[in-house]
PDB file of C-alpha atoms in Angstrom:
ATOM      1  CA  MET M 322       0.000   0.000   0.000  1.00 46.00           C
ATOM      2  CA  LYS M 323       2.864   2.410   0.625  1.00 46.00           C
ATOM      3  CA  PRO M 324       3.701   2.910  -3.061  1.00 47.00           C
ATOM      4  CA  PHE M 325       0.015   3.675  -3.671  1.00 42.00           C
ATOM      5  CA  PHE M 326      -0.084   6.397  -1.014  1.00 40.00           C
ATOM      6  CA  ILE M 327       3.170   7.934  -2.273  1.00 39.00           C
ATOM      7  CA  ALA M 328       1.796   8.095  -5.810  1.00 41.00           C
ATOM      8  CA  ALA M 329      -1.431   9.626  -4.535  1.00 41.00           C
ATOM      9  CA  ALA M 330       0.470  12.278  -2.593  1.00 40.00           C
ATOM     10  CA  LEU M 331       2.513  13.178  -5.655  1.00 38.00           C
ATOM     11  CA  SER M 332      -0.597  13.373  -7.817  1.00 41.00           C
ATOM     12  CA  LEU M 333      -2.145  15.796  -5.330  1.00 40.00           C
ATOM     13  CA  GLY M 334       0.935  18.020  -5.357  1.00 44.00           C
ATOM     14  CA  LEU M 335       1.712  17.444  -1.702  1.00 45.00           C
ATOM     15  CA  CYS M 336       5.472  17.458  -2.204  1.00 45.00           C
ATOM     16  CA  SER M 337       7.309  20.768  -1.834  1.00 46.00           C
ATOM     17  CA  CYS M 338      10.104  22.108  -3.998  1.00 51.00           C
ATOM     18  CA  SER M 339      12.350  25.080  -3.219  1.00 50.00           C
ATOM     19  CA  GLU M 340      14.261  27.296  -5.619  1.00 63.00           C
ATOM     20  CA  SER M 341      17.855  28.172  -4.907  1.00 73.00           C
ATOM     21  CA  ALA M 342      18.713  31.812  -4.331  1.00 80.00           C
ATOM     22  CA  PRO M 343      20.310  33.711  -7.242  1.00 87.00           C
ATOM     23  CA  VAL M 344      24.088  33.514  -7.224  1.00 90.00           C
ATOM     24  CA  VAL M 345      24.269  37.253  -7.987  1.00 94.00           C
ATOM     25  CA  GLN M 346      22.091  39.344  -5.683  1.00 96.00           C
ATOM     26  CA  ILE M 347      21.258  43.053  -5.539  1.00 97.00           C
ATOM     27  CA  LEU M 348      21.459  43.811  -1.815  1.00 96.00           C
ATOM     28  CA  GLN M 349      20.872  47.560  -1.517  1.00 96.00           C
ATOM     29  CA  THR M 350      19.809  50.651  -3.435  1.00 97.00           C
ATOM     30  CA  ILE M 351      21.755  53.757  -2.385  1.00 97.00           C
ATOM     31  CA  GLN M 352      21.892  57.314  -3.701  1.00 96.00           C
ATOM     32  CA  PRO M 353      25.463  58.142  -4.823  1.00 96.00           C
ATOM     33  CA  ASP M 354      26.951  61.483  -3.826  1.00 95.00           C
ATOM     34  CA  ASP M 355      27.973  64.163  -6.324  1.00 95.00           C
ATOM     35  CA  SER M 356      31.300  62.366  -6.957  1.00 96.00           C
ATOM     36  CA  CYS M 357      29.479  59.057  -7.598  1.00 96.00           C
ATOM     37  CA  ASP M 358      30.761  57.553  -4.345  1.00 96.00           C
ATOM     38  CA  PHE M 359      28.732  55.287  -2.070  1.00 96.00           C
ATOM     39  CA  GLY M 360      29.332  52.212   0.061  1.00 92.00           C
ATOM     40  CA  PRO M 361      27.510  49.217   1.520  1.00 91.00           C
ATOM     41  CA  ASP M 362      27.387  50.874   4.954  1.00 91.00           C
ATOM     42  CA  ASP M 363      25.564  53.953   3.631  1.00 94.00           C
ATOM     43  CA  THR M 364      21.859  54.389   4.338  1.00 94.00           C
ATOM     44  CA  GLY M 365      19.726  52.736   1.675  1.00 94.00           C
ATOM     45  CA  ILE M 366      16.974  54.517  -0.214  1.00 95.00           C
ATOM     46  CA  ALA M 367      13.734  52.777  -1.225  1.00 93.00           C
ATOM     47  CA  SER M 368      12.168  55.463  -3.432  1.00 97.00           C
ATOM     48  CA  GLY M 369      12.826  58.891  -4.862  1.00 97.00           C
ATOM     49  CA  SER M 370      11.508  61.609  -7.141  1.00 98.00           C
ATOM     50  CA  LEU M 371      12.245  62.904 -10.628  1.00 98.00           C
ATOM     51  CA  ASN M 372      11.187  66.119 -12.353  1.00 98.00           C
ATOM     52  CA  LEU M 373      11.380  65.758 -16.122  1.00 97.00           C
ATOM     53  CA  ALA M 374      11.356  69.535 -16.547  1.00 96.00           C
ATOM     54  CA  TYR M 375      14.991  69.455 -15.392  1.00 95.00           C
ATOM     55  CA  ARG M 376      16.359  66.065 -16.443  1.00 95.00           C
ATOM     56  CA  ASN M 377      15.530  62.675 -17.997  1.00 95.00           C
ATOM     57  CA  ALA M 378      17.774  60.381 -15.925  1.00 97.00           C
ATOM     58  CA  TYR M 379      17.416  58.885 -12.465  1.00 98.00           C
ATOM     59  CA  VAL M 380      20.814  57.832 -11.086  1.00 98.00           C
ATOM     60  CA  LEU M 381      20.994  55.086  -8.457  1.00 98.00           C
ATOM     61  CA  GLY M 382      23.721  53.014  -6.821  1.00 98.00           C
ATOM     62  CA  LEU M 383      23.420  49.248  -6.383  1.00 98.00           C
ATOM     63  CA  VAL M 384      25.348  47.116  -3.899  1.00 97.00           C
ATOM     64  CA  VAL M 385      25.678  43.639  -5.449  1.00 96.00           C
ATOM     65  CA  LYS M 386      26.769  40.325  -3.943  1.00 94.00           C
ATOM     66  CA  SER M 387      28.135  37.200  -5.612  1.00 91.00           C
ATOM     67  CA  THR M 388      28.114  33.863  -3.796  1.00 88.00           C
ATOM     68  CA  TYR M 389      29.962  32.131  -6.638  1.00 79.00           C
ATOM     69  CA  ALA M 390      33.502  30.973  -5.833  1.00 73.00           C
ATOM     70  CA  SER M 391      36.230  28.853  -7.374  1.00 63.00           C
ATOM     71  CA  THR M 392      38.531  26.406  -5.618  1.00 57.00           C
ATOM     72  CA  PRO M 393      42.275  27.000  -6.166  1.00 56.00           C
ATOM     73  CA  ILE M 394      43.791  24.064  -8.059  1.00 53.00           C
ATOM     74  CA  ASP M 395      47.477  23.190  -7.995  1.00 53.00           C
ATOM     75  CA  VAL M 396      49.250  20.862 -10.405  1.00 55.00           C
ATOM     76  CA  ASN M 397      52.719  19.958  -9.171  1.00 55.00           C
ATOM     77  CA  GLY M 398      52.697  23.099  -7.042  1.00 53.00           C
ATOM     78  CA  VAL M 399      51.694  25.373  -9.933  1.00 52.00           C
ATOM     79  CA  PRO M 400      48.324  27.167  -9.347  1.00 49.00           C
ATOM     80  CA  LEU M 401      45.922  26.810 -12.261  1.00 51.00           C
ATOM     81  CA  GLU M 402      43.432  29.127 -10.581  1.00 53.00           C
ATOM     82  CA  PRO M 403      44.928  31.806  -8.318  1.00 53.00           C
ATOM     83  CA  ASP M 404      43.513  32.129  -4.822  1.00 53.00           C
ATOM     84  CA  THR M 405      42.093  35.634  -5.250  1.00 56.00           C
ATOM     85  CA  ASP M 406      38.884  37.466  -4.483  1.00 58.00           C
ATOM     86  CA  ILE M 407      39.257  39.753  -7.492  1.00 61.00           C
ATOM     87  CA  GLY M 408      38.537  38.502 -11.005  1.00 53.00           C
ATOM     88  CA  GLY M 409      39.507  34.983 -11.986  1.00 64.00           C
ATOM     89  CA  SER M 410      37.318  32.253 -13.455  1.00 71.00           C
ATOM     90  CA  ALA M 411      34.589  32.823 -10.846  1.00 80.00           C
ATOM     91  CA  ALA M 412      34.085  36.465 -11.812  1.00 89.00           C
ATOM     92  CA  ALA M 413      30.639  37.392 -13.124  1.00 92.00           C
ATOM     93  CA  PHE M 414      30.515  39.779 -16.064  1.00 94.00           C
ATOM     94  CA  VAL M 415      27.371  41.917 -16.245  1.00 97.00           C
ATOM     95  CA  ASP M 416      26.308  42.702 -19.803  1.00 97.00           C
ATOM     96  CA  THR M 417      22.670  43.832 -19.511  1.00 98.00           C
ATOM     97  CA  LEU M 418      20.579  46.020 -17.227  1.00 98.00           C
ATOM     98  CA  LYS M 419      16.913  44.994 -17.431  1.00 98.00           C
ATOM     99  CA  LEU M 420      14.291  47.616 -16.566  1.00 98.00           C
ATOM    100  CA  SER M 421      10.529  47.179 -16.520  1.00 98.00           C
ATOM    101  CA  TYR M 422       7.919  49.721 -15.496  1.00 98.00           C
ATOM    102  CA  SER M 423       4.451  49.997 -14.018  1.00 98.00           C
ATOM    103  CA  SER M 424       2.766  53.178 -12.831  1.00 98.00           C
ATOM    104  CA  THR M 425      -0.150  54.810 -11.054  1.00 97.00           C
ATOM    105  CA  PRO M 426      -2.010  56.172 -12.957  1.00 97.00           C
ATOM    106  CA  SER M 427      -1.391  53.558 -15.626  1.00 97.00           C
ATOM    107  CA  ILE M 428       0.936  54.812 -18.384  1.00 98.00           C
ATOM    108  CA  ASN M 429       2.233  52.680 -21.235  1.00 98.00           C
ATOM    109  CA  ILE M 430       5.952  52.766 -20.448  1.00 98.00           C
ATOM    110  CA  PRO M 431       8.041  50.392 -22.585  1.00 98.00           C
ATOM    111  CA  ASP M 432      10.378  48.003 -20.816  1.00 98.00           C
ATOM    112  CA  GLY M 433      14.038  48.232 -21.727  1.00 97.00           C
ATOM    113  CA  GLU M 434      17.283  46.266 -21.831  1.00 97.00           C
ATOM    114  CA  VAL M 435      20.337  48.482 -21.612  1.00 97.00           C
ATOM    115  CA  PRO M 436      23.876  47.306 -22.458  1.00 98.00           C
ATOM    116  CA  TYR M 437      25.979  47.485 -19.302  1.00 97.00           C
ATOM    117  CA  THR M 438      29.576  46.489 -18.632  1.00 96.00           C
ATOM    118  CA  ALA M 439      30.733  45.555 -15.123  1.00 96.00           C
ATOM    119  CA  VAL M 440      32.443  42.745 -13.241  1.00 93.00           C
ATOM    120  CA  ILE M 441      31.151  41.177 -10.009  1.00 93.00           C
ATOM    121  CA  ASN M 442      33.980  39.687  -7.981  1.00 91.00           C
ATOM    122  CA  PRO M 443      33.574  36.144  -6.586  1.00 88.00           C
ATOM    123  CA  SER M 444      32.500  35.569  -2.969  1.00 87.00           C
ATOM    124  CA  SER M 445      32.015  39.289  -2.399  1.00 89.00           C
ATOM    125  CA  ASP M 446      29.182  41.480  -1.142  1.00 90.00           C
ATOM    126  CA  GLU M 447      30.539  44.985  -1.713  1.00 89.00           C
ATOM    127  CA  ASN M 448      30.421  45.288  -5.512  1.00 94.00           C
ATOM    128  CA  ARG M 449      29.063  48.692  -6.523  1.00 96.00           C
ATOM    129  CA  LEU M 450      27.188  49.553  -9.728  1.00 97.00           C
ATOM    130  CA  VAL M 451      25.778  52.923 -10.784  1.00 97.00           C
ATOM    131  CA  VAL M 452      22.722  52.733 -13.036  1.00 98.00           C
ATOM    132  CA  ASN M 453      20.246  55.047 -14.758  1.00 98.00           C
ATOM    133  CA  LEU M 454      16.695  53.814 -14.119  1.00 98.00           C
ATOM    134  CA  MET M 455      15.176  55.845 -16.972  1.00 98.00           C
ATOM    135  CA  THR M 456      15.661  54.761 -20.572  1.00 98.00           C
ATOM    136  CA  SER M 457      15.081  57.463 -23.192  1.00 97.00           C
ATOM    137  CA  GLU M 458      11.897  55.637 -24.260  1.00 98.00           C
ATOM    138  CA  ALA M 459      10.584  55.558 -20.683  1.00 98.00           C
ATOM    139  CA  ALA M 460      11.324  59.257 -20.166  1.00 98.00           C
ATOM    140  CA  ALA M 461       9.613  60.123 -23.464  1.00 98.00           C
ATOM    141  CA  ALA M 462       6.478  58.147 -22.534  1.00 98.00           C
ATOM    142  CA  LEU M 463       6.252  59.868 -19.160  1.00 98.00           C
ATOM    143  CA  ARG M 464       6.930  63.287 -20.632  1.00 96.00           C
ATOM    144  CA  ALA M 465       4.091  62.800 -23.119  1.00 96.00           C
ATOM    145  CA  ALA M 466       1.679  61.679 -20.397  1.00 97.00           C
ATOM    146  CA  LEU M 467       2.491  64.254 -17.709  1.00 97.00           C
ATOM    147  CA  SER M 468       2.123  68.029 -17.668  1.00 91.00           C
ATOM    148  CA  GLY M 469       1.124  70.761 -15.252  1.00 92.00           C
ATOM    149  CA  THR M 470       0.245  69.363 -11.844  1.00 93.00           C
ATOM    150  CA  THR M 471      -0.217  65.792 -13.129  1.00 95.00           C
ATOM    151  CA  THR M 472       2.203  63.347 -11.549  1.00 97.00           C
ATOM    152  CA  ALA M 473       2.731  59.575 -11.548  1.00 98.00           C
ATOM    153  CA  THR M 474       4.235  57.018  -9.226  1.00 98.00           C
ATOM    154  CA  VAL M 475       6.461  54.721 -11.265  1.00 98.00           C
ATOM    155  CA  ARG M 476       7.658  51.349  -9.994  1.00 98.00           C
ATOM    156  CA  VAL M 477      10.875  50.300 -11.722  1.00 98.00           C
ATOM    157  CA  THR M 478      11.867  46.628 -11.572  1.00 98.00           C
ATOM    158  CA  VAL M 479      15.659  46.302 -11.843  1.00 98.00           C
ATOM    159  CA  GLN M 480      17.697  43.215 -12.713  1.00 98.00           C
ATOM    160  CA  VAL M 481      21.236  42.610 -14.002  1.00 98.00           C
ATOM    161  CA  THR M 482      22.213  39.679 -16.193  1.00 97.00           C
ATOM    162  CA  GLY M 483      25.432  38.380 -17.725  1.00 96.00           C
ATOM    163  CA  LYS M 484      27.851  35.473 -17.868  1.00 94.00           C
ATOM    164  CA  PHE M 485      30.449  33.891 -15.633  1.00 90.00           C
ATOM    165  CA  ALA M 486      34.054  34.013 -16.812  1.00 87.00           C
ATOM    166  CA  SER M 487      34.366  30.232 -16.527  1.00 80.00           C
ATOM    167  CA  GLY M 488      32.374  28.397 -19.191  1.00 76.00           C
ATOM    168  CA  GLY M 489      30.243  31.372 -20.131  1.00 77.00           C
ATOM    169  CA  LYS M 490      27.309  30.153 -18.025  1.00 89.00           C
ATOM    170  CA  LYS M 491      24.580  32.809 -17.863  1.00 94.00           C
ATOM    171  CA  PHE M 492      23.246  34.321 -14.653  1.00 94.00           C
ATOM    172  CA  GLU M 493      20.323  36.534 -13.640  1.00 96.00           C
ATOM    173  CA  SER M 494      20.272  38.507 -10.410  1.00 97.00           C
ATOM    174  CA  ASN M 495      17.243  38.874  -8.195  1.00 97.00           C
ATOM    175  CA  GLU M 496      14.791  41.629  -9.093  1.00 98.00           C
ATOM    176  CA  VAL M 497      14.376  44.725  -6.932  1.00 98.00           C
ATOM    177  CA  VAL M 498      11.578  47.267  -7.221  1.00 98.00           C
ATOM    178  CA  TYR M 499      12.300  50.982  -6.801  1.00 98.00           C
ATOM    179  CA  GLY M 500       9.623  53.683  -6.669  1.00 98.00           C
ATOM    180  CA  ILE M 501       9.926  57.093  -8.327  1.00 98.00           C
ATOM    181  CA  ASP M 502       7.410  59.950  -8.052  1.00 98.00           C
ATOM    182  CA  VAL M 503       7.593  61.636 -11.467  1.00 98.00           C
ATOM    183  CA  ALA M 504       6.525  65.177 -12.392  1.00 97.00           C
ATOM    184  CA  ASN M 505       6.974  67.239 -15.549  1.00 97.00           C
ATOM    185  CA  ALA M 506       6.652  70.905 -14.568  1.00 95.00           C
ATOM    186  CA  PRO M 507       9.108  73.469 -13.207  1.00 93.00           C
ATOM    187  CA  VAL M 508       8.885  73.990  -9.456  1.00 93.00           C
ATOM    188  CA  LEU M 509       8.082  77.417  -8.003  1.00 93.00           C
ATOM    189  CA  LEU M 510      11.400  79.045  -7.128  1.00 93.00           C
ATOM    190  CA  PRO M 511      12.102  82.496  -5.711  1.00 94.00           C
ATOM    191  CA  THR M 512      13.452  85.082  -8.121  1.00 94.00           C
ATOM    192  CA  CYS M 513      17.182  85.668  -7.810  1.00 94.00           C
ATOM    193  CA  ALA M 514      17.846  88.995  -6.075  1.00 91.00           C
ATOM    194  CA  GLY M 515      20.024  91.635  -7.689  1.00 88.00           C
ATOM    195  CA  THR M 516      23.091  90.083  -9.298  1.00 89.00           C
ATOM    196  CA  GLU M 517      22.476  86.716  -7.599  1.00 91.00           C
ATOM    197  CA  SER M 518      22.845  83.675  -9.841  1.00 92.00           C
ATOM    198  CA  PRO M 519      21.050  80.351  -9.353  1.00 93.00           C
ATOM    199  CA  ALA M 520      23.046  77.829  -7.338  1.00 94.00           C
ATOM    200  CA  ILE M 521      22.665  74.539  -9.213  1.00 93.00           C
ATOM    201  CA  PRO M 522      22.960  71.371  -7.097  1.00 94.00           C
ATOM    202  CA  ALA M 523      25.572  68.899  -8.254  1.00 95.00           C
ATOM    203  CA  GLY M 524      23.170  65.962  -7.976  1.00 95.00           C
ATOM    204  CA  PRO M 525      24.148  62.276  -7.811  1.00 96.00           C
ATOM    205  CA  CYS M 526      27.303  61.689  -9.873  1.00 96.00           C
ATOM    206  CA  GLY M 527      27.276  65.360 -10.877  1.00 94.00           C
ATOM    207  CA  SER M 528      24.062  64.883 -12.843  1.00 93.00           C
ATOM    208  CA  GLY M 529      22.497  68.215 -11.855  1.00 93.00           C
ATOM    209  CA  ALA M 530      19.059  69.263 -10.631  1.00 95.00           C
ATOM    210  CA  GLY M 531      15.720  67.487 -10.801  1.00 96.00           C
ATOM    211  CA  GLN M 532      16.315  64.288  -8.805  1.00 97.00           C
ATOM    212  CA  ASP M 533      15.164  63.669  -5.244  1.00 96.00           C
ATOM    213  CA  GLY M 534      14.089  67.238  -4.525  1.00 94.00           C
ATOM    214  CA  GLN M 535      17.297  68.917  -5.634  1.00 95.00           C
ATOM    215  CA  PHE M 536      16.560  72.139  -7.560  1.00 96.00           C
ATOM    216  CA  PRO M 537      18.265  75.485  -8.292  1.00 95.00           C
ATOM    217  CA  SER M 538      18.228  77.966  -5.413  1.00 95.00           C
ATOM    218  CA  CYS M 539      16.435  80.650  -7.428  1.00 94.00           C
ATOM    219  CA  GLN M 540      15.343  81.553 -10.933  1.00 89.00           C
ATOM    220  CA  PRO M 541      16.718  84.490 -12.930  1.00 87.00           C
ATOM    221  CA  GLY M 542      14.517  87.574 -13.008  1.00 76.00           C
ATOM    222  CA  PRO M 543      13.452  89.327 -16.217  1.00 74.00           C
ATOM    223  CA  ALA M 544      16.282  90.859 -18.201  1.00 64.00           C
ATOM    224  CA  ALA M 545      16.800  94.575 -17.654  1.00 58.00           C
ATOM    225  CA  PRO M 546      15.641  96.726 -20.570  1.00 58.00           C
ATOM    226  CA  GLY M 547      18.373  97.999 -22.869  1.00 55.00           C
ATOM    227  CA  VAL M 548      19.648 101.546 -22.597  1.00 51.00           C
ATOM    228  CA  GLY M 549      18.814 103.820 -25.509  1.00 49.00           C
ATOM    229  CA  GLY M 550      16.573 103.149 -28.456  1.00 44.00           C
TER     230      GLY M 550
END
């Protein structure tokens, strides 16, 4: 009778299967500073904002881990694979940044695959990548849909893919979702006084104003009329 009960259990789907975790994992999303620097101990950021009246890009830092490792092999005392945590046959080479979008209200934003070149070191959890979450097609779709006081909350699903140095086996990281509140209208700024000039924020990686509430300090006033006819 035991074989019968085992077969019945299988037919009812009572066995459980578990999927292994991705070898390459995106651990954190962090806003880089104006020099593009950030680290795994910095405070993470789960969402941000973008004003398309000032820029099209949203710059974000990713902290990425690789659990893949190689075992050093010696032949007659000669190492075939060096014992190193940088590069080597266990390195993972990123070649594509995958971005997909959903929004509230619903806007038809095309998904994108962006060529990307980076290396993820083996057995490491402090690899750092800087990415732009807005493709030109995504920015154009949002710009066409938004104007005036209309805004949208965009959820960007981020994933990196590539190949391992050894054997060319492909990998896909986990997916992370990042939220961006998107607008497409200049913000109300005070008029610059006298000879004052607008102070423009450097922005993440020196990318300028428009991301995460960073805007010029003031806006130029009307030009003075010319002297004489």
